[in-house]
Amino acid sequence: MENVIDSILKQTDIAGWRFEQKSQIQELREFDIIDLLNRHPVCFNEVFYERRVNNIYLDTFDYQYYYDNFSSIANRVKFRIRWYADNIEDIKEPYLEIKIKRGELGYKIRKRFCDFALNDFFLRDKYIKFVNDSDLPLVLKEFLRSLKPSLLNSYKRRYFSSFDNNYRSTVDYNLSYFMPNRNFLNFINNNDVIFELKYASNHDQSDKIFNFLPFRRTRYSKYIMGMEQVIS
């Protein structure tokens, strides 16, 4: 796996690395948080329309990525298929996303993935076909064939940016999770609201951002939370 990631990283721009800090919020709803952002001194403004985000996470057969993230391994990775739509069964214009963490810094790589039907994706032979049909580097296709779908999640997201555009934030809510080997209709809902602050490494004044917010930074992974909920 390291050879695959290293070969991809050689083609990346170091300026694209960024910090991401999250807060898991249970005592406030999304509209409360959005109101706080609107009144924040850095003048967060909504910069994109609300949309539903859907992800299928990919993992090894022994769930190495889950355990790496659970143990907070400094150098770790997540693979997922992401698309934006209220209809999650017939997937159009999805992307393969590779999230790479190196300590506190993160980088996201996006590659176009082929369209597919959700139920088919969880069948091993169909999954392999979709990987082969996608316009991806051969070394990446070979590696993806060693993975399997491990979790589906879905949530609503709203997008904000500070007045100087140095800080971006998102508010995620109406989270739900589903494990592929269970009844397709058996989604497990989660009432948490997730606030995320994203900024380049040369703009680290995040303390000033959080000083005006009534919640703390927390370690949070939707993948870990989803896996724990669907297997409990």
mmCIF file of N, CA and C in Angstrom, residues 1-2 4-5 8 55-60 65 69 76-82 95-100 109 127 140 143-144 146-151 223:
data_model
loop_
_atom_site.group_PDB
_atom_site.id
_atom_site.type_symbol
_atom_site.label_atom_id
_atom_site.label_comp_id
_atom_site.label_asym_id
_atom_site.label_seq_id
_atom_site.Cartn_x
_atom_site.Cartn_y
_atom_site.Cartn_z
ATOM 1 N N MET A 1 0.822 -1.208 0.000
ATOM 2 C CA MET A 1 0.000 0.000 0.000
ATOM 3 C C MET A 1 0.853 1.252 0.000
ATOM 4 N N GLU A 2 1.969 1.269 0.772
ATOM 5 C CA GLU A 2 2.803 2.454 0.850
ATOM 6 C C GLU A 2 3.340 2.834 -0.523
ATOM 7 N N VAL A 4 1.912 2.435 -3.399
ATOM 8 C CA VAL A 4 0.836 3.082 -4.137
ATOM 9 C C VAL A 4 0.673 4.524 -3.682
ATOM 10 N N ILE A 5 0.581 4.743 -2.369
ATOM 11 C CA ILE A 5 0.402 6.090 -1.840
ATOM 12 C C ILE A 5 1.605 6.959 -2.156
ATOM 13 N N ILE A 8 1.589 8.221 -5.660
ATOM 14 C CA ILE A 8 0.590 9.272 -5.862
ATOM 15 C C ILE A 8 1.072 10.582 -5.252
ATOM 16 N N ASN A 55 -20.982 8.324 1.117
ATOM 17 C CA ASN A 55 -19.666 7.694 1.028
ATOM 18 C C ASN A 55 -19.778 6.187 1.197
ATOM 19 N N ILE A 56 -19.029 5.465 0.402
ATOM 20 C CA ILE A 56 -18.772 4.050 0.658
ATOM 21 C C ILE A 56 -17.293 3.916 0.994
ATOM 22 N N TYR A 57 -16.997 3.506 2.217
ATOM 23 C CA TYR A 57 -15.610 3.326 2.622
ATOM 24 C C TYR A 57 -15.111 1.960 2.154
ATOM 25 N N LEU A 58 -13.850 1.936 1.772
ATOM 26 C CA LEU A 58 -13.192 0.706 1.351
ATOM 27 C C LEU A 58 -12.121 0.362 2.376
ATOM 28 N N ASP A 59 -12.001 -0.909 2.690
ATOM 29 C CA ASP A 59 -11.021 -1.325 3.688
ATOM 30 C C ASP A 59 -10.442 -2.674 3.282
ATOM 31 N N THR A 60 -9.377 -3.059 3.957
ATOM 32 C CA THR A 60 -8.815 -4.384 3.727
ATOM 33 C C THR A 60 -9.753 -5.425 4.325
ATOM 34 N N TYR A 65 -7.509 -0.271 7.895
ATOM 35 C CA TYR A 65 -7.687 1.180 7.944
ATOM 36 C C TYR A 65 -8.551 1.594 9.130
ATOM 37 N N ASN A 69 -7.010 4.029 12.078
ATOM 38 C CA ASN A 69 -7.673 5.264 12.485
ATOM 39 C C ASN A 69 -8.099 5.204 13.942
ATOM 40 N N ARG A 76 -1.597 7.469 8.168
ATOM 41 C CA ARG A 76 -2.713 6.565 7.884
ATOM 42 C C ARG A 76 -3.458 7.040 6.641
ATOM 43 N N VAL A 77 -4.373 6.204 6.184
ATOM 44 C CA VAL A 77 -5.057 6.493 4.934
ATOM 45 C C VAL A 77 -6.486 5.976 5.006
ATOM 46 N N LYS A 78 -7.366 6.601 4.253
ATOM 47 C CA LYS A 78 -8.733 6.110 4.076
ATOM 48 C C LYS A 78 -9.083 6.174 2.595
ATOM 49 N N PHE A 79 -9.758 5.126 2.114
ATOM 50 C CA PHE A 79 -10.257 5.083 0.742
ATOM 51 C C PHE A 79 -11.786 5.115 0.801
ATOM 52 N N ARG A 80 -12.393 5.900 -0.061
ATOM 53 C CA ARG A 80 -13.853 5.936 -0.108
ATOM 54 C C ARG A 80 -14.319 6.347 -1.489
ATOM 55 N N ILE A 81 -15.539 5.954 -1.818
ATOM 56 C CA ILE A 81 -16.233 6.417 -3.015
ATOM 57 C C ILE A 81 -17.251 7.454 -2.543
ATOM 58 N N ARG A 82 -17.203 8.656 -3.116
ATOM 59 C CA ARG A 82 -18.100 9.738 -2.680
ATOM 60 C C ARG A 82 -18.923 10.244 -3.852
ATOM 61 N N TYR A 95 -16.739 9.819 -7.148
ATOM 62 C CA TYR A 95 -15.289 9.976 -7.132
ATOM 63 C C TYR A 95 -14.679 8.999 -6.143
ATOM 64 N N LEU A 96 -13.529 8.482 -6.508
ATOM 65 C CA LEU A 96 -12.684 7.799 -5.533
ATOM 66 C C LEU A 96 -11.904 8.877 -4.802
ATOM 67 N N GLU A 97 -11.968 8.867 -3.470
ATOM 68 C CA GLU A 97 -11.199 9.803 -2.668
ATOM 69 C C GLU A 97 -10.234 9.028 -1.777
ATOM 70 N N ILE A 98 -9.005 9.500 -1.749
ATOM 71 C CA ILE A 98 -7.977 8.925 -0.886
ATOM 72 C C ILE A 98 -7.566 10.011 0.097
ATOM 73 N N LYS A 99 -7.840 9.785 1.370
ATOM 74 C CA LYS A 99 -7.477 10.754 2.413
ATOM 75 C C LYS A 99 -6.217 10.269 3.114
ATOM 76 N N ILE A 100 -5.187 11.071 3.045
ATOM 77 C CA ILE A 100 -3.884 10.705 3.590
ATOM 78 C C ILE A 100 -3.573 11.615 4.768
ATOM 79 N N ILE A 109 -6.942 13.195 -2.312
ATOM 80 C CA ILE A 109 -6.793 12.961 -3.744
ATOM 81 C C ILE A 109 -8.132 12.483 -4.289
ATOM 82 N N TYR A 127 -18.060 -5.336 -7.934
ATOM 83 C CA TYR A 127 -17.101 -4.347 -7.419
ATOM 84 C C TYR A 127 -15.816 -4.379 -8.248
ATOM 85 N N LEU A 140 -3.157 1.674 -9.138
ATOM 86 C CA LEU A 140 -4.236 1.960 -8.197
ATOM 87 C C LEU A 140 -5.369 0.950 -8.361
ATOM 88 N N PHE A 143 -4.452 -2.199 -6.631
ATOM 89 C CA PHE A 143 -4.568 -2.117 -5.188
ATOM 90 C C PHE A 143 -6.031 -2.135 -4.741
ATOM 91 N N LEU A 144 -6.907 -1.427 -5.443
ATOM 92 C CA LEU A 144 -8.320 -1.387 -5.070
ATOM 93 C C LEU A 144 -8.961 -2.769 -5.131
ATOM 94 N N SER A 146 -7.788 -5.325 -4.007
ATOM 95 C CA SER A 146 -7.487 -6.022 -2.752
ATOM 96 C C SER A 146 -8.341 -5.516 -1.589
ATOM 97 N N LEU A 147 -9.193 -4.517 -1.849
ATOM 98 C CA LEU A 147 -10.055 -3.959 -0.808
ATOM 99 C C LEU A 147 -11.491 -4.433 -0.990
ATOM 100 N N LYS A 148 -12.346 -4.044 -0.039
ATOM 101 C CA LYS A 148 -13.771 -4.365 -0.132
ATOM 102 C C LYS A 148 -14.583 -3.223 0.472
ATOM 103 N N PRO A 149 -15.834 -3.051 0.057
ATOM 104 C CA PRO A 149 -16.709 -2.055 0.697
ATOM 105 C C PRO A 149 -16.962 -2.453 2.150
ATOM 106 N N SER A 150 -16.813 -1.498 3.063
ATOM 107 C CA SER A 150 -16.953 -1.822 4.488
ATOM 108 C C SER A 150 -18.046 -1.035 5.193
ATOM 109 N N LEU A 151 -18.408 0.147 4.672
ATOM 110 C CA LEU A 151 -19.417 0.978 5.354
ATOM 111 C C LEU A 151 -19.976 1.986 4.369
ATOM 112 N N TYR A 223 -15.973 7.385 9.948
ATOM 113 C CA TYR A 223 -15.762 5.966 9.648
ATOM 114 C C TYR A 223 -15.736 5.142 10.930
#
